[in-house]
Amino acid sequence: MRWYSYRWLIERYHFVLKSGCGLEKLQLETGRRIEMALATYSIVAWRLLWLTYQARLHGEESCESFLEEHEWQSLCATIHKKSPPPEKPPSFREAVRMIASLK
């Protein structure tokens, strides 16, 4: 019964892996390439899912708890197409929304 309680989380993980990372769109021809892509994208999907849930819990906190200064500054510059980046880091929720818009 305990494992069944994780069903929704597992489904969300697979959704992020397939849709968010575009895993199904890859046209890889060898088993080794599929294996390597799956290993990489699995980490990315887990991180995106974790960030999504953390943003719900700690949305107003600074994004510096999960992004280094140069990372959030690069993210802001990429999204807003201006420089210099803001002096104050965006909130956790804002940073996750910016990351989601990169797709």
Short mmCIF file of C-alpha atoms in Angstrom, two decimals:
data_model
loop_
_atom_site.label_atom_id
_atom_site.label_comp_id
_atom_site.label_asym_id
_atom_site.label_seq_id
_atom_site.Cartn_x
_atom_site.Cartn_y
_atom_site.Cartn_z
CA MET A 1 0.00 0.00 0.00
CA ARG A 2 2.86 2.38 0.79
CA TRP A 3 4.32 2.02 -2.70
CA TYR A 4 0.96 2.81 -4.24
CA SER A 5 1.02 6.17 -2.49
CA TYR A 6 4.00 7.10 -4.70
CA ARG A 7 2.10 6.36 -7.89
CA TRP A 8 1.22 9.98 -8.63
CA LEU A 9 4.78 11.14 -8.07
CA ILE A 10 6.09 8.40 -10.37
CA GLU A 11 3.55 9.39 -13.03
CA ARG A 12 4.61 13.03 -12.77
CA TYR A 13 8.26 11.99 -13.08
CA HIS A 14 7.53 10.08 -16.29
CA PHE A 15 5.51 13.01 -17.61
CA VAL A 16 8.44 15.38 -17.01
CA LEU A 17 10.83 12.87 -18.57
CA LYS A 18 8.71 12.44 -21.70
CA SER A 19 7.18 15.88 -22.18
CA GLY A 20 9.43 18.27 -20.32
CA CYS A 21 12.68 16.73 -21.50
CA GLY A 22 11.39 15.57 -24.89
CA LEU A 23 12.78 12.07 -24.45
CA GLU A 24 10.32 10.52 -26.90
CA LYS A 25 11.43 12.91 -29.64
CA LEU A 26 15.00 11.65 -29.62
CA GLN A 27 15.75 9.47 -32.62
CA LEU A 28 18.61 7.43 -31.21
CA GLU A 29 19.68 4.37 -33.14
CA THR A 30 21.77 2.33 -30.73
CA GLY A 31 21.01 0.88 -27.34
CA ARG A 32 24.06 2.56 -25.87
CA ARG A 33 22.94 6.02 -27.00
CA ILE A 34 19.45 5.42 -25.63
CA GLU A 35 20.98 4.27 -22.35
CA MET A 36 23.21 7.35 -22.08
CA ALA A 37 20.39 9.73 -22.98
CA LEU A 38 18.05 8.10 -20.48
CA ALA A 39 20.67 8.36 -17.73
CA THR A 40 21.19 12.07 -18.41
CA TYR A 41 17.54 12.96 -18.89
CA SER A 42 16.54 10.99 -15.78
CA ILE A 43 18.69 13.29 -13.67
CA VAL A 44 17.28 16.38 -15.39
CA ALA A 45 13.68 15.14 -14.96
CA TRP A 46 14.23 14.36 -11.28
CA ARG A 47 15.73 17.81 -10.72
CA LEU A 48 12.87 19.57 -12.52
CA LEU A 49 10.29 17.63 -10.54
CA TRP A 50 12.10 18.36 -7.28
CA LEU A 51 12.31 22.06 -8.14
CA THR A 52 8.60 22.15 -8.93
CA TYR A 53 7.62 20.67 -5.58
CA GLN A 54 10.13 22.81 -3.68
CA ALA A 55 8.76 25.95 -5.33
CA ARG A 56 5.34 25.04 -3.97
CA LEU A 57 6.72 24.72 -0.46
CA HIS A 58 9.26 27.55 -0.46
CA GLY A 59 8.05 29.76 -3.30
CA GLU A 60 8.83 33.13 -1.78
CA GLU A 61 12.33 32.23 -0.59
CA SER A 62 15.36 33.27 -2.60
CA CYS A 63 16.40 30.99 -5.45
CA GLU A 64 19.93 31.07 -4.04
CA SER A 65 19.12 27.91 -2.11
CA PHE A 66 19.28 25.92 -5.37
CA LEU A 67 21.04 28.17 -7.90
CA GLU A 68 24.51 29.66 -7.64
CA GLU A 69 24.76 33.41 -8.20
CA HIS A 70 26.14 33.04 -11.73
CA GLU A 71 23.36 30.55 -12.56
CA TRP A 72 20.43 32.78 -11.57
CA GLN A 73 22.09 35.79 -13.18
CA SER A 74 22.51 33.85 -16.45
CA LEU A 75 18.92 32.68 -16.21
CA CYS A 76 17.64 36.24 -15.74
CA ALA A 77 19.79 37.55 -18.59
CA THR A 78 18.56 34.77 -20.91
CA ILE A 79 14.91 35.33 -20.06
CA HIS A 80 14.85 39.12 -19.94
CA LYS A 81 17.43 39.74 -22.69
CA LYS A 82 18.98 42.58 -20.77
CA SER A 83 22.08 43.17 -18.78
CA PRO A 84 23.11 43.56 -16.12
CA PRO A 85 20.97 41.05 -14.23
CA PRO A 86 19.08 42.26 -11.17
CA GLU A 87 21.04 42.69 -7.97
CA LYS A 88 18.48 40.78 -5.95
CA PRO A 89 17.89 37.12 -6.87
CA PRO A 90 14.39 36.10 -7.94
CA SER A 91 12.21 34.03 -5.66
CA PHE A 92 12.24 30.25 -5.88
CA ARG A 93 8.87 30.31 -7.66
CA GLU A 94 9.97 32.97 -10.18
CA ALA A 95 13.17 31.08 -10.99
CA VAL A 96 11.28 27.82 -11.58
CA ARG A 97 8.88 29.64 -13.91
CA MET A 98 11.84 31.09 -15.81
CA ILE A 99 13.41 27.64 -16.12
CA ALA A 100 10.11 26.23 -17.39
CA SER A 101 9.91 28.94 -20.04
CA LEU A 102 13.30 27.93 -21.48
CA LYS A 103 11.79 24.99 -23.32
#
